[in-house]
PDB file of C-alpha atoms in Angstrom:
ATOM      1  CA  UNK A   1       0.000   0.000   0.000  1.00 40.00           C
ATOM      2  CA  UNK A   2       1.518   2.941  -0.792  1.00 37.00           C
ATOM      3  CA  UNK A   3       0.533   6.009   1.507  1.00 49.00           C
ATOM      4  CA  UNK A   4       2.332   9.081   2.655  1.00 47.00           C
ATOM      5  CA  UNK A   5       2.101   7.392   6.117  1.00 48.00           C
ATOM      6  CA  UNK A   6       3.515   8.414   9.417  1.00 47.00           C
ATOM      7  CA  UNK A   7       4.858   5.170   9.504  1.00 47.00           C
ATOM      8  CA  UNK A   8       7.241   5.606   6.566  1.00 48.00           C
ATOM      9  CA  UNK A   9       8.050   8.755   8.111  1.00 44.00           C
ATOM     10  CA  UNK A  10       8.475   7.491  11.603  1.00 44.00           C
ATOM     11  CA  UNK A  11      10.930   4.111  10.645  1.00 43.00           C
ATOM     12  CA  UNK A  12      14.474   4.673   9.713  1.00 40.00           C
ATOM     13  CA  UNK A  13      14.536   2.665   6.437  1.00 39.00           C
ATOM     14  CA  UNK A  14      12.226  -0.632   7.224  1.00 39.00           C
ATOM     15  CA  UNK A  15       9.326  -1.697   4.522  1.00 37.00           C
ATOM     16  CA  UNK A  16       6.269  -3.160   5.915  1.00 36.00           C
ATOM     17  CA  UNK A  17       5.802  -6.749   4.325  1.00 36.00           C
ATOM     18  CA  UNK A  18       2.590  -7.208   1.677  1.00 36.00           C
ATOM     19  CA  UNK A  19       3.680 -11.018   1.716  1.00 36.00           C
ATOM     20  CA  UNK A  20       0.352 -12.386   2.468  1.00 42.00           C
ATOM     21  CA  UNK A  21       1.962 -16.319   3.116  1.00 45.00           C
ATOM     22  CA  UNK A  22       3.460 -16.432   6.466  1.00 48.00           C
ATOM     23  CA  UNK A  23       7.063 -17.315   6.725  1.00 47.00           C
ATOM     24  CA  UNK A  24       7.677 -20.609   8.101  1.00 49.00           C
ATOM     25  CA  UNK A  25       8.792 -21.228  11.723  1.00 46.00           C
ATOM     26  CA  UNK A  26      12.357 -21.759  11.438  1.00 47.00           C
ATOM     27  CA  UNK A  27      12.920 -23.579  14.579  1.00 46.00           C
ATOM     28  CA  UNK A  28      10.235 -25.317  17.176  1.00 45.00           C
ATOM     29  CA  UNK A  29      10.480 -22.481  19.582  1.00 49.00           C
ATOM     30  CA  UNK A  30       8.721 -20.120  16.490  1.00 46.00           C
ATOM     31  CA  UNK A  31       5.707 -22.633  16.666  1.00 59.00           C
ATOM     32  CA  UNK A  32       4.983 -22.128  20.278  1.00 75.00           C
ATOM     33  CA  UNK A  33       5.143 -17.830  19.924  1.00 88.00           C
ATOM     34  CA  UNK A  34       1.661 -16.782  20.623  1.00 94.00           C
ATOM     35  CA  UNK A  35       0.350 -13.298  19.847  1.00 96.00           C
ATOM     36  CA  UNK A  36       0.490 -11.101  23.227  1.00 95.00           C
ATOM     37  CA  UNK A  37      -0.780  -7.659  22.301  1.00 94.00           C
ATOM     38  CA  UNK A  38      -2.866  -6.191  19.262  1.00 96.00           C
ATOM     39  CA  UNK A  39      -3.020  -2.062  18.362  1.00 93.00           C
ATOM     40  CA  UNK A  40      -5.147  -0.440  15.656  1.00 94.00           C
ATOM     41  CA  UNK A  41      -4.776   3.113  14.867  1.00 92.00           C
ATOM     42  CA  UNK A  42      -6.448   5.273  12.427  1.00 89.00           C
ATOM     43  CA  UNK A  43      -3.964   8.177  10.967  1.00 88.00           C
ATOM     44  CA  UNK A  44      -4.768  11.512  11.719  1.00 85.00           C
ATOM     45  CA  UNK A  45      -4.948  12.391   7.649  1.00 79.00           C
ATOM     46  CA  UNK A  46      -4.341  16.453   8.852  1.00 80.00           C
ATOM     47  CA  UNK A  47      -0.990  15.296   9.631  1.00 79.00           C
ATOM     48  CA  UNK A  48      -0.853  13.888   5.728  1.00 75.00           C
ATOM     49  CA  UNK A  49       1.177  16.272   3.215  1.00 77.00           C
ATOM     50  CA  UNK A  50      -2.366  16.516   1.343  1.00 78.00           C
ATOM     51  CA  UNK A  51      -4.753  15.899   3.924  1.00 71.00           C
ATOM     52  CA  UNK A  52      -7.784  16.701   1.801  1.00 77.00           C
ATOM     53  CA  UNK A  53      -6.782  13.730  -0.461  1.00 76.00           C
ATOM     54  CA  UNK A  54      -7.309  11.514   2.712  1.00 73.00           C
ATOM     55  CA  UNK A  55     -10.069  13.460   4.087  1.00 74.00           C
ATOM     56  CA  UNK A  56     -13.105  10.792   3.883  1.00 74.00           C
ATOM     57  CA  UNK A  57     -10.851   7.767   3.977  1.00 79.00           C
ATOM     58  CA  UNK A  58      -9.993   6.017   6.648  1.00 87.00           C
ATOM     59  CA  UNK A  59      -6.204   5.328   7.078  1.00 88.00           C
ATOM     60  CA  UNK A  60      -3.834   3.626   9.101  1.00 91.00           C
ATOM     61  CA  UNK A  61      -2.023   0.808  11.122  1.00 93.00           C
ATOM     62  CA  UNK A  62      -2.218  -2.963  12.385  1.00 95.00           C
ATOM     63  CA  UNK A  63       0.446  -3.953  15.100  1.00 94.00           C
ATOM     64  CA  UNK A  64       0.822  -7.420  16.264  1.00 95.00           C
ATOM     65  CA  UNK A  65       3.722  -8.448  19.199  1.00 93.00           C
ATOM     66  CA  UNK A  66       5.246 -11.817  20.904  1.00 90.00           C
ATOM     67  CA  UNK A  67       7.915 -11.839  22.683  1.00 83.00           C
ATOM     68  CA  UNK A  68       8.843  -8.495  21.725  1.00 82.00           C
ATOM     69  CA  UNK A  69       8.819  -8.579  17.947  1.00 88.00           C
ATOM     70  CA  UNK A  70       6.261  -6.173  16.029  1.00 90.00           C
ATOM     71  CA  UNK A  71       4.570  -7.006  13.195  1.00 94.00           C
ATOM     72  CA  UNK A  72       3.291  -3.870  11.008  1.00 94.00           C
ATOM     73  CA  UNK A  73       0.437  -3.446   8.231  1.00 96.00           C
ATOM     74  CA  UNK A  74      -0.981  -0.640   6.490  1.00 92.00           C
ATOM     75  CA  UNK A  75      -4.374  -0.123   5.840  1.00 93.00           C
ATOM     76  CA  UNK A  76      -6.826   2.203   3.538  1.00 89.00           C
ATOM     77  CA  UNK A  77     -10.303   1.589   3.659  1.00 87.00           C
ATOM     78  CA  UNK A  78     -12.413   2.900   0.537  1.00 82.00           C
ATOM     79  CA  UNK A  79     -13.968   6.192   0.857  1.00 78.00           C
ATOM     80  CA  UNK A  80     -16.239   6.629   3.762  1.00 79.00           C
ATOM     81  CA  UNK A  81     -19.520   8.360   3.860  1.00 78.00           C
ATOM     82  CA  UNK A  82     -20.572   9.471   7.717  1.00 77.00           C
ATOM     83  CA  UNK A  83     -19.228   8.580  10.838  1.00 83.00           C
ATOM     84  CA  UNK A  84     -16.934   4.837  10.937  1.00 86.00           C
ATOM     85  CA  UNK A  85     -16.281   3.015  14.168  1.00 91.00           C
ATOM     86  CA  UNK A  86     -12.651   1.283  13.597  1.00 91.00           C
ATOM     87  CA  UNK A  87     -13.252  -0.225  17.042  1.00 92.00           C
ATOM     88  CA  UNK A  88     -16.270  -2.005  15.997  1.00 93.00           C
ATOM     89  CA  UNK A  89     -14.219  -2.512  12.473  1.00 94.00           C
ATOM     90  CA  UNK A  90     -11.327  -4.568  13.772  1.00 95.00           C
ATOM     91  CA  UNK A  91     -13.093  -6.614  17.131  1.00 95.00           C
ATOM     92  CA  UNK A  92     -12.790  -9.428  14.984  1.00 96.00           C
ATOM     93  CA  UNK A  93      -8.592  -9.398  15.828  1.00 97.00           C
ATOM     94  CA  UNK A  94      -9.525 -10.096  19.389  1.00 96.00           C
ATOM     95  CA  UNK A  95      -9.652 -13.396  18.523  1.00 97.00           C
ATOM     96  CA  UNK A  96      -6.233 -13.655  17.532  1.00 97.00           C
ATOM     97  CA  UNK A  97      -4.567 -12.658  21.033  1.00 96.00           C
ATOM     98  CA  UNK A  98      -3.266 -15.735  22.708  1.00 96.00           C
ATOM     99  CA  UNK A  99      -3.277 -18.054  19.404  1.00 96.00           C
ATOM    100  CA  UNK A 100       0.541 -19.325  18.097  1.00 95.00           C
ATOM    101  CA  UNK A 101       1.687 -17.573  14.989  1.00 94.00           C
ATOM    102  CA  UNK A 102       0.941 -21.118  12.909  1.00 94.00           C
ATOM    103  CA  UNK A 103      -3.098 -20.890  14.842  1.00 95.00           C
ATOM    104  CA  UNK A 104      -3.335 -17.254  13.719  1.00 96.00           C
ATOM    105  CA  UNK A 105      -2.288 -17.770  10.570  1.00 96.00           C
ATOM    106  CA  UNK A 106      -4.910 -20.270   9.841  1.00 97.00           C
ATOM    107  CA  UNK A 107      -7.892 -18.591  11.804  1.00 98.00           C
ATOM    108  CA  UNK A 108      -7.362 -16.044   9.852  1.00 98.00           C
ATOM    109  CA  UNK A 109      -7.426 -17.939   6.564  1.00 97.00           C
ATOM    110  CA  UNK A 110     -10.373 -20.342   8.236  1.00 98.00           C
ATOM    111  CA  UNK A 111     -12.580 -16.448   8.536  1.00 97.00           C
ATOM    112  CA  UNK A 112     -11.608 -14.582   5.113  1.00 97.00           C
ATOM    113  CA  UNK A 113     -15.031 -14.652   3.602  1.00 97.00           C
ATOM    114  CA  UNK A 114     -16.572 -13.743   6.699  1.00 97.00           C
ATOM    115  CA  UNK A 115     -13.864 -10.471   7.333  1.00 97.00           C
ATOM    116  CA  UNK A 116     -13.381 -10.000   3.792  1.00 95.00           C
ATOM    117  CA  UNK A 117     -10.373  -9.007   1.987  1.00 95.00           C
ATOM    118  CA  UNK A 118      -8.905  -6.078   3.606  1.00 94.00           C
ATOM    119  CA  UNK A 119      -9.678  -7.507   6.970  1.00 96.00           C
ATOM    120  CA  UNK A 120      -8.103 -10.674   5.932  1.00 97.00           C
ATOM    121  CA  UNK A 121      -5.390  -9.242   3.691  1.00 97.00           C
ATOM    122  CA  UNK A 122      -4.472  -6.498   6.555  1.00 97.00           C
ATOM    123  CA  UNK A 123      -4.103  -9.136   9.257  1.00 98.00           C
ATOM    124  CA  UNK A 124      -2.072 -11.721   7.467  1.00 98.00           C
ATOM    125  CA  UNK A 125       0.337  -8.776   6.448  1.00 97.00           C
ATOM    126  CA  UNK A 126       0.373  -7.745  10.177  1.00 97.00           C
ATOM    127  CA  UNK A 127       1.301 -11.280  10.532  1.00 97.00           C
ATOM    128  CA  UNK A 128       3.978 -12.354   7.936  1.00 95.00           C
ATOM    129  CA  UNK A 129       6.080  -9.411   9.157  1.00 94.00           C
ATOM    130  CA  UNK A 130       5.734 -10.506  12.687  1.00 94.00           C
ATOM    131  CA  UNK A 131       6.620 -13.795  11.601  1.00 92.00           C
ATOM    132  CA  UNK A 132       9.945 -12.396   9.926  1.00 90.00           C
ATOM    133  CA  UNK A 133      10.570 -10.378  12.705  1.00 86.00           C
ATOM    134  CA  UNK A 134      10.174 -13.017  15.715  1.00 85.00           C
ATOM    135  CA  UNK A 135      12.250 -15.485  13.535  1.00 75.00           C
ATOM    136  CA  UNK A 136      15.459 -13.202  12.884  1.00 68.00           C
ATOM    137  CA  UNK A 137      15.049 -12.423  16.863  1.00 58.00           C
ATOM    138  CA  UNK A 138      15.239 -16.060  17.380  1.00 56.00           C
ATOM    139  CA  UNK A 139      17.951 -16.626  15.592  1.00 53.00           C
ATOM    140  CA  UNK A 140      20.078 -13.960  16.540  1.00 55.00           C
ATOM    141  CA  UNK A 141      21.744 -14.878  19.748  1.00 47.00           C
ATOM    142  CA  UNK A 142      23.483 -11.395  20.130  1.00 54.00           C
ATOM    143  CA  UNK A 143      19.761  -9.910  19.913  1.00 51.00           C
ATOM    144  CA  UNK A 144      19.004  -9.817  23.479  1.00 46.00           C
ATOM    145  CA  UNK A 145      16.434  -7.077  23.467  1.00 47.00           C
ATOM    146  CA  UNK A 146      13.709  -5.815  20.655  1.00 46.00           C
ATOM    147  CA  UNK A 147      12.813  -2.438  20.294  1.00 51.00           C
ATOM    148  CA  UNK A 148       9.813  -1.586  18.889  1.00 59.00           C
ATOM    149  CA  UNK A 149      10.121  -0.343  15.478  1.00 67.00           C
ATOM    150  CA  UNK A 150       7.554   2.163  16.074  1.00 73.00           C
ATOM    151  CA  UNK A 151       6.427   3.604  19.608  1.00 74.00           C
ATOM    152  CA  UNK A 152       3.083   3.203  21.199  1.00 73.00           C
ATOM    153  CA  UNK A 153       3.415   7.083  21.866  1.00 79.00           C
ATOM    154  CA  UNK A 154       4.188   8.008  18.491  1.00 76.00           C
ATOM    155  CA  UNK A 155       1.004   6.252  17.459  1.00 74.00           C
ATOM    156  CA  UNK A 156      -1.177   8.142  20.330  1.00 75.00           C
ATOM    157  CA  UNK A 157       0.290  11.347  19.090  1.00 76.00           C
ATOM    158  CA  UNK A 158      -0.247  10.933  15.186  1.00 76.00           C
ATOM    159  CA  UNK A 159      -3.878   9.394  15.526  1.00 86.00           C
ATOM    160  CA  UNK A 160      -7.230   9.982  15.901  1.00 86.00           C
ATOM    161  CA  UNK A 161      -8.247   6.475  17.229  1.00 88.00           C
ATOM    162  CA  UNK A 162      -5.683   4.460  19.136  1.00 86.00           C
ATOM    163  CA  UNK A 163      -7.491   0.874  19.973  1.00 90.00           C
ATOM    164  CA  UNK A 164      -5.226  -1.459  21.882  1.00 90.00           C
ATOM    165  CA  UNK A 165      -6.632  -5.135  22.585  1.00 86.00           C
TER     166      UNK A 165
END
């Protein structure tokens, strides 16, 4: 997805994945990750170079963690006409706190013509780069501590909703 986002802005060089097949688990310990936090934001588009562009759209940002990896996703919804609850919108990732990467993975595939493609395509993105993340932590030995590519207070500060489940 390509949007002037605050999260291209915000990162120091990273790409968000659009790989919608999850990376394998490289190692057993991968398998038995489980998802610990979720965060939705929706952009403030004001704080977009051409916020009238983005002005009936609603724009922003999946975050999934384990063991402190983040995995990132983009979103734009089509143009919306009156008022849009994103809270009501993304309840359906509540059900994806607690299950392993290789679970998530296929509940979400198990409930994509029920969420739909975005939903489905948003999440799985979310997912594949927390999967890529939380594998090259693994693996690194001399990684003893993650930092979170982007902060929770950077989020509160460049968005208008901020849902954290």
């Amino acid at each position: 997805m390509i949007l002037p986002s605050l999260l291209q802005r915000s990162r120091e060089g990273g790409r968000s994945s659009m790989n919608l097949t999850l990376a394998q688990p490289s190692t057993l310990q991968t398998t038995q990750l489980c998802i610990g936090s979720i965060a939705i934001i929706q952009y403030d588009h004001r704080q977009f170079p051409d916020p009238e562009q983005y002005q009936h759209h609603c724009c922003g940002l999946l975050t999934m963690s384990c063991n402190g990896a983040q995995g990132l996703a983009e979103y734009k919804l089509p143009e919306i006409k009156g008022t849009f609850d994103l809270v009501r919108w993304a309840s359906v990732f509540t059900s994806l706190k607690g299950l392993s990467l290789t679970e998530t993975e296929q509940y979400i595939k198990h409930r994509a013509d029920h969420w739909g493609p975005v939903k489905t395509e948003l999440a799985l993105s979310a997912l594949s780069d927390l999967a890529a993340h939380a594998n090259s932590h693994i693996l690194s030995p001399t990684a003893t501590t993650l930092h979170p590519r982007i902060s929770r207070s950077y989020l509160i500060e460049h968005g208008l909703v901020y849902y954290s489940f």
